[in-house]
mmCIF file of C-alpha atoms in Angstrom:
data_model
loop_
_atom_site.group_PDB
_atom_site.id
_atom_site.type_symbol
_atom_site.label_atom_id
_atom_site.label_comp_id
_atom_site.label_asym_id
_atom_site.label_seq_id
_atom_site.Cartn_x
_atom_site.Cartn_y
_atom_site.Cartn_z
ATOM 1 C CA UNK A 1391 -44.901 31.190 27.976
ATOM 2 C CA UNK A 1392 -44.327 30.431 24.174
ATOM 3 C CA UNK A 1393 -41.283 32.754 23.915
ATOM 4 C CA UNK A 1394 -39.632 30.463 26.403
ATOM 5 C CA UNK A 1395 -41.095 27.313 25.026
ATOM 6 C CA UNK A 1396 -39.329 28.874 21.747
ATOM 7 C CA UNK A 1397 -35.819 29.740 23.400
ATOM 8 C CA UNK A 1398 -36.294 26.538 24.955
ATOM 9 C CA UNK A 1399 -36.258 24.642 21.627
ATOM 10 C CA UNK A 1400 -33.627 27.040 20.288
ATOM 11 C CA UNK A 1401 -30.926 25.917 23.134
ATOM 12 C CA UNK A 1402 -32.218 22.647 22.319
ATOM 13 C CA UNK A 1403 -31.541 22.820 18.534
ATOM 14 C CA UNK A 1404 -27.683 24.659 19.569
ATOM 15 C CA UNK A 1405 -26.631 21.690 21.909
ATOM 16 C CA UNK A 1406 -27.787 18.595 19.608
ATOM 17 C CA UNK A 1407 -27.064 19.442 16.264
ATOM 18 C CA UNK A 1408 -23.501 19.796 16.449
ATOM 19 C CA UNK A 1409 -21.225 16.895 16.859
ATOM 20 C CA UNK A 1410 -17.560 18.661 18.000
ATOM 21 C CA UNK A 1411 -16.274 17.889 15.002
ATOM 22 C CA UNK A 1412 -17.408 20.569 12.609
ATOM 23 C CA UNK A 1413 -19.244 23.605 13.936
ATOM 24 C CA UNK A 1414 -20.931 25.393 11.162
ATOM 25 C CA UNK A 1415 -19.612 24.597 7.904
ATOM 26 C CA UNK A 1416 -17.681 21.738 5.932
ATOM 27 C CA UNK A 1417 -15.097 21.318 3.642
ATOM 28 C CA UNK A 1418 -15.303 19.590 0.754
ATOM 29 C CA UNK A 1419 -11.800 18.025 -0.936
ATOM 30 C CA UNK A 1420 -11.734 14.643 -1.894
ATOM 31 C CA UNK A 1421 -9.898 11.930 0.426
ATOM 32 C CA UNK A 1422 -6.039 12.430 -0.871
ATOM 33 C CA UNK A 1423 -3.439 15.054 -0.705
ATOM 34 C CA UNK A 1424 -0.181 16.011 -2.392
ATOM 35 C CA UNK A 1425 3.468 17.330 -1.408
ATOM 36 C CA UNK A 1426 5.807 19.183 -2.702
ATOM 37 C CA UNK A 1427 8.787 21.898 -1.382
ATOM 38 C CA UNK A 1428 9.688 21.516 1.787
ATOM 39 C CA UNK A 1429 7.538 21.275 2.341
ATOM 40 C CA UNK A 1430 3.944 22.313 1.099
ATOM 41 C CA UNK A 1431 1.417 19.461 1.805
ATOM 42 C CA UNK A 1432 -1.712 20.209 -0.448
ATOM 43 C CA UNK A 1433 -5.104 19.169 -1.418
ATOM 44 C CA UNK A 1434 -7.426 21.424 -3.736
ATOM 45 C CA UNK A 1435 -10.401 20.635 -5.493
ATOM 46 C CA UNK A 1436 -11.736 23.039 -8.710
ATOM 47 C CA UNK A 1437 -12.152 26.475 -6.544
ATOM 48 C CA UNK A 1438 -10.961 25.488 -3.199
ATOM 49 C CA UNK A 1439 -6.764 24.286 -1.555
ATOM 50 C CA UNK A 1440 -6.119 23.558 2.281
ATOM 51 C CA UNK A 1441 -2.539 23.393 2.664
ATOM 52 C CA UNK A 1442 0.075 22.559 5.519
ATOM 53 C CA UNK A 1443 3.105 24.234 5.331
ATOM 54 C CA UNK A 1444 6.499 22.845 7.155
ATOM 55 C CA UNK A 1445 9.024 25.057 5.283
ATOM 56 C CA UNK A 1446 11.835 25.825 7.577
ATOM 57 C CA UNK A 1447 11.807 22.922 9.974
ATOM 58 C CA UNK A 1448 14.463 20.060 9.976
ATOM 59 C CA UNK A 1449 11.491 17.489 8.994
ATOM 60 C CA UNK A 1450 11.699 15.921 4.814
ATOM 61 C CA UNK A 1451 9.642 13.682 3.624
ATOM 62 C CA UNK A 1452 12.041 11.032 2.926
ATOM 63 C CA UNK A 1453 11.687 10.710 7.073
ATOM 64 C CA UNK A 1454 8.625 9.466 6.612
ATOM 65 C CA UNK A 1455 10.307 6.097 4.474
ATOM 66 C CA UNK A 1456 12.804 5.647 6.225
ATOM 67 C CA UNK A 1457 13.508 1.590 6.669
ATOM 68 C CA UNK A 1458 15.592 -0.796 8.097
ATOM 69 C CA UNK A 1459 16.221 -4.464 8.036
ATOM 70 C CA UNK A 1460 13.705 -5.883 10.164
ATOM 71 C CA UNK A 1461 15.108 -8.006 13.076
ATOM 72 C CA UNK A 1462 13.303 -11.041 12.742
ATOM 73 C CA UNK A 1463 14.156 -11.552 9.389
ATOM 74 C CA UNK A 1464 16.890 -9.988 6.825
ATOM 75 C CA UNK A 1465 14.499 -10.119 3.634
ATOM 76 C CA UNK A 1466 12.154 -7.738 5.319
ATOM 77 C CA UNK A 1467 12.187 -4.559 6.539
ATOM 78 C CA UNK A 1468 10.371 -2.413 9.023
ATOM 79 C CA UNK A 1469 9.592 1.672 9.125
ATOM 80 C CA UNK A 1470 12.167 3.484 11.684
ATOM 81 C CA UNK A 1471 8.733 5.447 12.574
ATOM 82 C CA UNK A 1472 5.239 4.415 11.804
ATOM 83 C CA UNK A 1473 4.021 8.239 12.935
ATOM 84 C CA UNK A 1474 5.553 11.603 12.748
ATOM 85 C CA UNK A 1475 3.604 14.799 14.566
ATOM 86 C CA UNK A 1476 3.736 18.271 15.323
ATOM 87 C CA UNK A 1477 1.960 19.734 17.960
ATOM 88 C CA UNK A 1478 0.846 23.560 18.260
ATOM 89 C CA UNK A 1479 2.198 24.759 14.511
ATOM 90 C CA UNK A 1480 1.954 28.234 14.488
ATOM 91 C CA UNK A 1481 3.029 31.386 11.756
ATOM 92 C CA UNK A 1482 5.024 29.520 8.750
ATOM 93 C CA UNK A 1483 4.020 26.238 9.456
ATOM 94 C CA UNK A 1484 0.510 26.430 9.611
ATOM 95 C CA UNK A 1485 -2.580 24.952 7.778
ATOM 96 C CA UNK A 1486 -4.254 27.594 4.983
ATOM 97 C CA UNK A 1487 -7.274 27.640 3.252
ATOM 98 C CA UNK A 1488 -8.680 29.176 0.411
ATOM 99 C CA UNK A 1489 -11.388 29.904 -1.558
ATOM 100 C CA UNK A 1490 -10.592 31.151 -5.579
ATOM 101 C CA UNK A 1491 -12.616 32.892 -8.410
ATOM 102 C CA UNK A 1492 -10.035 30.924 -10.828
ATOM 103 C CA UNK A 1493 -9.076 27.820 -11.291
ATOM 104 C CA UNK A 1494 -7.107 25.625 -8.543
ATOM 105 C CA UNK A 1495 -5.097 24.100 -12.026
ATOM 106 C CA UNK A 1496 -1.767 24.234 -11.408
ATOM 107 C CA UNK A 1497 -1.377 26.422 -8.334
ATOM 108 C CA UNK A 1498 1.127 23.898 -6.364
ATOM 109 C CA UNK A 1499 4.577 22.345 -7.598
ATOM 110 C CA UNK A 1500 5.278 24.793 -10.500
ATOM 111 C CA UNK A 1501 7.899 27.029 -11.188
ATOM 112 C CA UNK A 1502 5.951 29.482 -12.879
ATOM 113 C CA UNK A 1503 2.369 29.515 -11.396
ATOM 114 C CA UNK A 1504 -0.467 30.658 -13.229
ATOM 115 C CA UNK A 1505 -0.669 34.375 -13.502
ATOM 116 C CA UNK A 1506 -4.667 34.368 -13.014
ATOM 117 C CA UNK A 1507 -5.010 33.452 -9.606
ATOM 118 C CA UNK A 1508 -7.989 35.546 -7.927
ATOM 119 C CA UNK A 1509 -7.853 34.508 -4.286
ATOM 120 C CA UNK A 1510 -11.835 35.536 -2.918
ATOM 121 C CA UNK A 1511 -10.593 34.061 0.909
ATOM 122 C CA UNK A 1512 -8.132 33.341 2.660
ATOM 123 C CA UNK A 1513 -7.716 31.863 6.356
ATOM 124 C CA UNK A 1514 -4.818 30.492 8.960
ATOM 125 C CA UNK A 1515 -5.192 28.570 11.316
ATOM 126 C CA UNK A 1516 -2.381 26.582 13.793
ATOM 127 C CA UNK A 1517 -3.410 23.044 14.834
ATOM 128 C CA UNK A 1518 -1.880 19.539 15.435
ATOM 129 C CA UNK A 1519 -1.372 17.157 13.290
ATOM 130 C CA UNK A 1520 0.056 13.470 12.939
ATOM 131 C CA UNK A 1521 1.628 11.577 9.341
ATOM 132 C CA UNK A 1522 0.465 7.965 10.053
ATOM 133 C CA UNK A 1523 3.154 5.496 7.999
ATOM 134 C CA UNK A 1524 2.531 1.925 6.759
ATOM 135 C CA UNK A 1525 5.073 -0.437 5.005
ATOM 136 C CA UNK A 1526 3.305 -2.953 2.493
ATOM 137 C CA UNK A 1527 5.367 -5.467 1.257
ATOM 138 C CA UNK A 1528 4.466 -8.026 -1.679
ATOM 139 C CA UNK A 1529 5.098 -10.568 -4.074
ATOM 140 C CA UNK A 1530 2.320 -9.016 -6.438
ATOM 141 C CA UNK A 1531 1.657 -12.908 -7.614
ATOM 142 C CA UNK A 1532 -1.870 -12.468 -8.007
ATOM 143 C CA UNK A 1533 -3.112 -13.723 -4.580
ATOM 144 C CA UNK A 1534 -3.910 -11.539 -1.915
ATOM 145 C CA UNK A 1535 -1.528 -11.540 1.014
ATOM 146 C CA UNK A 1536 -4.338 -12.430 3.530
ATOM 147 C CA UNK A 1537 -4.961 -15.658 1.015
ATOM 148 C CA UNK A 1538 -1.153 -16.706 1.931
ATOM 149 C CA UNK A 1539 -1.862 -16.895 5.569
ATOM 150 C CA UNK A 1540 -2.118 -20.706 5.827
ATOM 151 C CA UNK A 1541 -2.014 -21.765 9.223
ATOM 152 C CA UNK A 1542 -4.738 -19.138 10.145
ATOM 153 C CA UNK A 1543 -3.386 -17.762 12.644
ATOM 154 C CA UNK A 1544 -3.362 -13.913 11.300
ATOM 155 C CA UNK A 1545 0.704 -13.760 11.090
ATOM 156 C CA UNK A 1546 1.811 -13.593 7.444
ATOM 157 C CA UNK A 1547 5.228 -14.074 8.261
ATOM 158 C CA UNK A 1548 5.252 -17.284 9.647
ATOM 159 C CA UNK A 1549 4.186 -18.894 6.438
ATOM 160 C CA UNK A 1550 7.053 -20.591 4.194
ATOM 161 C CA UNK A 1551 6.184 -23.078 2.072
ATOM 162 C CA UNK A 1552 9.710 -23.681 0.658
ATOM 163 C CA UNK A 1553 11.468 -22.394 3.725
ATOM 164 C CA UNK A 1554 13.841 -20.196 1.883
ATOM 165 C CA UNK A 1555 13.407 -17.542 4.549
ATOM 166 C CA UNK A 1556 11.260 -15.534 2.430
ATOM 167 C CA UNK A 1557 7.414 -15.621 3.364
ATOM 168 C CA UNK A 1558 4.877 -16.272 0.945
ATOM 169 C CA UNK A 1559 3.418 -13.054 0.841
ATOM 170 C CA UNK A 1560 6.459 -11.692 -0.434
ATOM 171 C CA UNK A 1561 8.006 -14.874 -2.193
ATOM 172 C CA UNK A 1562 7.672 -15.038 -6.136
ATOM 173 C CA UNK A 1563 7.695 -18.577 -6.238
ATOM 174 C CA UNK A 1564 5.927 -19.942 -2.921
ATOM 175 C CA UNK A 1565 7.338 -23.572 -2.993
ATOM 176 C CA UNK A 1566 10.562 -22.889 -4.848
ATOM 177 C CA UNK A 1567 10.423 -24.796 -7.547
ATOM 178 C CA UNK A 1568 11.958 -21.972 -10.087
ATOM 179 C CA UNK A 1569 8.433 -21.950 -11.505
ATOM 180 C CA UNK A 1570 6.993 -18.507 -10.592
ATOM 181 C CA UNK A 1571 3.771 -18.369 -8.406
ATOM 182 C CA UNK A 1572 1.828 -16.517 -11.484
ATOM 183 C CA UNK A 1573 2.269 -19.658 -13.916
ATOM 184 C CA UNK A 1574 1.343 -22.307 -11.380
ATOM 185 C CA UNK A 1575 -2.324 -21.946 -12.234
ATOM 186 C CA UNK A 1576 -3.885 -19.934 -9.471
ATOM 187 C CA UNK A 1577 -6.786 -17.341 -10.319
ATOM 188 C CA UNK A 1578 -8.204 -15.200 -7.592
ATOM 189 C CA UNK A 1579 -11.542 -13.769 -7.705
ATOM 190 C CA UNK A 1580 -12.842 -10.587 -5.092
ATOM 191 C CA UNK A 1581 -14.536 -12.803 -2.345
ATOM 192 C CA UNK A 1582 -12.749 -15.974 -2.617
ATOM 193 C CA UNK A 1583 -11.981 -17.839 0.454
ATOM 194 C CA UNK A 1584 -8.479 -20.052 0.832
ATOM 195 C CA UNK A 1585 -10.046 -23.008 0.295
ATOM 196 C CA UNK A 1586 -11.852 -21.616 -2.358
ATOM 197 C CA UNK A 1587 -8.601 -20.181 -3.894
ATOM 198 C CA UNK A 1588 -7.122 -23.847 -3.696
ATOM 199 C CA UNK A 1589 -9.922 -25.892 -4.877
ATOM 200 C CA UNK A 1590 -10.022 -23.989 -7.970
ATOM 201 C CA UNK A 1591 -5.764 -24.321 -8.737
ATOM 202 C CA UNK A 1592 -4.385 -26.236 -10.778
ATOM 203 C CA UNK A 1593 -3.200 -29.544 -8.955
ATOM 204 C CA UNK A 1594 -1.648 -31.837 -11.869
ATOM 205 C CA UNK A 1595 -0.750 -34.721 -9.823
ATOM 206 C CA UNK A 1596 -3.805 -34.786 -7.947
ATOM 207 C CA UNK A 1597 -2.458 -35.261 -4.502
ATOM 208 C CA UNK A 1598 -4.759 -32.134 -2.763
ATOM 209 C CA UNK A 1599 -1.890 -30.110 -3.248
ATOM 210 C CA UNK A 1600 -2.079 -27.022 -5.728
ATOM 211 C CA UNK A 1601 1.015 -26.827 -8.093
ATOM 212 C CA UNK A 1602 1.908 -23.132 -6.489
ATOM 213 C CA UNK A 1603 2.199 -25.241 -3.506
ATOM 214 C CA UNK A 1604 3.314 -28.206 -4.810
ATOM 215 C CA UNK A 1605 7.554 -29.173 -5.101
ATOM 216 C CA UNK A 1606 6.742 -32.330 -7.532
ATOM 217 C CA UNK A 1607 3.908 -31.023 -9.581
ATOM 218 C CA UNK A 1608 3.240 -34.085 -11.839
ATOM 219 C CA UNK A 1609 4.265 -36.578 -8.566
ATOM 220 C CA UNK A 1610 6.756 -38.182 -10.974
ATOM 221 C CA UNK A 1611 9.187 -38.552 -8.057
ATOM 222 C CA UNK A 1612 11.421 -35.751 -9.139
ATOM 223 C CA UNK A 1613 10.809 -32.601 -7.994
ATOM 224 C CA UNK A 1614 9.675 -29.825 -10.514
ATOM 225 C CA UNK A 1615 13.104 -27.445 -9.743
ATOM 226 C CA UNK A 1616 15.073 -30.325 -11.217
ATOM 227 C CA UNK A 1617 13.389 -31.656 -14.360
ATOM 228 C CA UNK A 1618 15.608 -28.878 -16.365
ATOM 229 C CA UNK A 1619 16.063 -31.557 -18.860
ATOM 230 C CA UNK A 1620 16.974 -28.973 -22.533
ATOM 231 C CA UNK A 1621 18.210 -26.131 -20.728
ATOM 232 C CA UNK A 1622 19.394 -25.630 -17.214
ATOM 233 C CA UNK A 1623 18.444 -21.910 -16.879
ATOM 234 C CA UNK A 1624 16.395 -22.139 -13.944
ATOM 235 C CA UNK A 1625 13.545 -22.095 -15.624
ATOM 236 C CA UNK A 1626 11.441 -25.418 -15.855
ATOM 237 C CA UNK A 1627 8.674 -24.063 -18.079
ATOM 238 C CA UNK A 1628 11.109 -24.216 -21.147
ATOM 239 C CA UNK A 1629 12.370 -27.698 -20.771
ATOM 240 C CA UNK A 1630 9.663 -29.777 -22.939
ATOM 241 C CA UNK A 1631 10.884 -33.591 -23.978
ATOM 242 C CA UNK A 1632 7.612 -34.293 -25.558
ATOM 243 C CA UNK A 1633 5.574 -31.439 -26.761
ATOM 244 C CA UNK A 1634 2.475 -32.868 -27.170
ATOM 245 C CA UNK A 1635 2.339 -33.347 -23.208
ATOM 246 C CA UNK A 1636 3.983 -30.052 -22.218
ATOM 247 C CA UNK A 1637 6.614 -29.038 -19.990
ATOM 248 C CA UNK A 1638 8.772 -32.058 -18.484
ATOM 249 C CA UNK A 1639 7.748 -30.728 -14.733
ATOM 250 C CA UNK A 1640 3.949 -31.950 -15.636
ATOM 251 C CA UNK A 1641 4.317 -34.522 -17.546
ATOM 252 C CA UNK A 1642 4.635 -37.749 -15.726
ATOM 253 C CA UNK A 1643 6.202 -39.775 -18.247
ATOM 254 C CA UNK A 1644 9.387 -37.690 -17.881
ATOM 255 C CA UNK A 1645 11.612 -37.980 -14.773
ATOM 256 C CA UNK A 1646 14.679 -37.899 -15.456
ATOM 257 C CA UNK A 1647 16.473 -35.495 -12.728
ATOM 258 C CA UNK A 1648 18.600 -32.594 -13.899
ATOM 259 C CA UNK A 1649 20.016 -31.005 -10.318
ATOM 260 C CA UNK A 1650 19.041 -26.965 -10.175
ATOM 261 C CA UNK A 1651 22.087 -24.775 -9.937
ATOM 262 C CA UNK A 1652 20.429 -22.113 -8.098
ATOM 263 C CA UNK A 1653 17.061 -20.508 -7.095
ATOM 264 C CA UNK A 1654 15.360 -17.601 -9.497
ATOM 265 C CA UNK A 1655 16.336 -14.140 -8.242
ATOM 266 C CA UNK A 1656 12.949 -13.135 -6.487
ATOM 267 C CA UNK A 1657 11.435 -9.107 -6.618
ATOM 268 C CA UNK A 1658 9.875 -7.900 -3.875
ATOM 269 C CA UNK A 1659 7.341 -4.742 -4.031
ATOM 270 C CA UNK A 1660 7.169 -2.267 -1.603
ATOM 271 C CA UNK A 1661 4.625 0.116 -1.231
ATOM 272 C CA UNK A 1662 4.520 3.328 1.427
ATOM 273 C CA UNK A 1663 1.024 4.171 2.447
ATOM 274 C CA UNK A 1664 0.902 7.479 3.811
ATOM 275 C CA UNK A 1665 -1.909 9.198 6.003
ATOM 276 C CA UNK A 1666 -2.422 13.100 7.878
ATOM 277 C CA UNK A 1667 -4.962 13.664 10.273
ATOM 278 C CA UNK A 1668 -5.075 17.139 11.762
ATOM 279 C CA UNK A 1669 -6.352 18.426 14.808
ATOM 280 C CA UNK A 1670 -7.936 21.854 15.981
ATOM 281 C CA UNK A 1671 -8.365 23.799 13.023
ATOM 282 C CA UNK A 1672 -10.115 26.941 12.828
ATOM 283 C CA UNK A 1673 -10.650 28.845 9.663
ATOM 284 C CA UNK A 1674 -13.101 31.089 11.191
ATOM 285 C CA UNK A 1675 -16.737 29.789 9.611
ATOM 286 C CA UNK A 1676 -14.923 25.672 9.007
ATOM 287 C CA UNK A 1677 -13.687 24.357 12.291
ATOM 288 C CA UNK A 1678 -12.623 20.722 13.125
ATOM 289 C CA UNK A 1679 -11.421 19.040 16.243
ATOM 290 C CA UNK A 1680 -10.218 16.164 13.451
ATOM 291 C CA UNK A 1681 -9.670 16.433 9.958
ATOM 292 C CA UNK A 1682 -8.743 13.337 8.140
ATOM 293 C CA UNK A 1683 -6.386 15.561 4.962
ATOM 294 C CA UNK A 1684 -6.190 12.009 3.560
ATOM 295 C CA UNK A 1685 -3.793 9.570 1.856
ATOM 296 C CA UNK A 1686 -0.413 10.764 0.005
ATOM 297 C CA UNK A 1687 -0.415 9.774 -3.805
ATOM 298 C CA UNK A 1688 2.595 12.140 -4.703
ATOM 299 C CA UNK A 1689 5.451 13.729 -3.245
ATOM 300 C CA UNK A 1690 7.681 15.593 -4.985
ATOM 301 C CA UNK A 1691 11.449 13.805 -4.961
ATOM 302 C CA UNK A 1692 10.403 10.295 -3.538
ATOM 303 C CA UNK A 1693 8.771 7.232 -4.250
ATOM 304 C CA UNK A 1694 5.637 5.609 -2.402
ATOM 305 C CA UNK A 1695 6.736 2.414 -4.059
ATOM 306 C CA UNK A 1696 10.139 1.202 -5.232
ATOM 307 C CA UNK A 1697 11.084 -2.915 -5.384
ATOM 308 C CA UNK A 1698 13.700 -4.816 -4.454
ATOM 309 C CA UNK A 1699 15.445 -8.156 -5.412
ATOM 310 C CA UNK A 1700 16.334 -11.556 -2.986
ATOM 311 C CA UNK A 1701 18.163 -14.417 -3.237
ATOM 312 C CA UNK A 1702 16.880 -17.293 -1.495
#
């Protein structure tokens, strides 16, 4: 009776401990990965790499960025493919891992490797696995892109304070007034709500609207983008009548109306975010049904972020 009370406990322990994920062991990397080649997708910490290899197929990373203007709307774009998989990779284009008595330092992406390397294991396995792509565009103006959702309504694109075409989010100067977003007196902090972010901005005039907001920042009657009064270089910070009360757009006592020429030349940032999951590896004593490999910081030959410039 107690030696099947025991085996009892022991199928027990065999059918509850394990979650299908990993079986007996676990890898340890931490949660990014590198490229390089064509392609060797890698991620090593000091004694350990798991690598994908995709030499020989017709696949480059620059796939992965591929854009196009975005049909809604010429001043964005969109990703021609938001996911890129392979299914069943077998022989050269399969997932490797190893275990070293050296160091991992400088293993991957060098012409002349280091002449050290003492490889302890070594395992293949084939697999699936999936590239997940996302496209973030931004004004990098110091507040948040969910902060420039104004209506609430969880679509970023639909908000255009000056209506030049160009949504806040990604618009330099929200209420195009040729006074850039980051000198219209708005600090974030980590936490802060929209009304939060307002309440604390600088509002000159008083009228509830903040001056990143605001067309006529000192309500003088003439709107900020054409109180160019000294010099007409789109550029209303550096137009000051009276310099004991500042700029001529916030100071009151100045309206005299100077028509803009043209908008400032607005730079958008856009940055590629990059994920790999895996599925169905199997290096004998580490096997996962999914393996998150992580987020791509570098590739070898492209850029995860790049910027643009607009005219609105």
């Amino acid at each position: 009776m107690r030696k099947i009370f025991a085996l009892s406990i022991l199928c027990l322990s065999l059918f509850t401990c394990d979650d299908g994920d990993i079986i007996t062991s676990e890898l340890e990397f931490d949660d990014t990965f590198r490229a390089c080649g064509d392609l060797v997708i890698y991620k090593t910490n000091p004694s350990q790499s798991l690598t994908l290899q995709i030499t020989g197929s017709d696949f480059v990373m620059d796939d992965l960025i591929e854009t196009e203007v975005h049909p809604d709307n010429e001043n964005r774009l969109q990703l021609i493919n938001t996911e890129y998989s392979q299914n069943n990779v077998q022989g050269n284009h399969s997932f490797r891992y190893r275990s070293y008595a050296s160091s991992t330092e400088g293993i991957f992406c060098n012409d002349v490797p280091p002449d050290n390397i003492q490889i302890t294991e070594d395992y293949i396995s084939g697999g699936d696995y999936t590239f997940y792509i996302t496209l973030i565009e931004d004004d990098n103006d110091g507040i948040p892109a969910y902060l420039e959702d104004l209506n609430g309504n969880g679509d970023l694109n639909d908000d255009d304070t000056d209506g030049d075409g160009i949504p806040n989010y990604m618009d330099i100067d929200d209420d195009g007034d040729n006074v850039l977003t980051t000198s219209e007196g708005v600090t974030f902090e980590e936490g802060m709500t929209l009304a939060e972010l307002e309440a604390n901005a600088l509002d000159t005039d008083g009228d509830g609207i903040p001056n990143y907001r605001d067309a006529d920042d000192d309500g003088d009657g003439t709107d900020t983008i054409d109180e160019e009064n000294v010099t007409q270089d789109n550029n209303p910070t550096n137009d000051v009548t009276n310099p004991d009360a500042g700029p001529d757009y916030l100071n009151d006592e100045v309206s005299t109306s100077v028509a803009a020429t043209a908008y400032r030349i607005h730079t958008v940032y856009d940055t590629f975010v990059i994920t790999l999951v895996a599925y169905g590896l199997d290096f004998g004593s580490f096997q996962y049904q999914t393996y998150d490999f992580g987020t791509l910081t570098e590739a070898t030959g492209i850029s995860l972020s790049s910027n643009r410039t607009l005219e609105p």
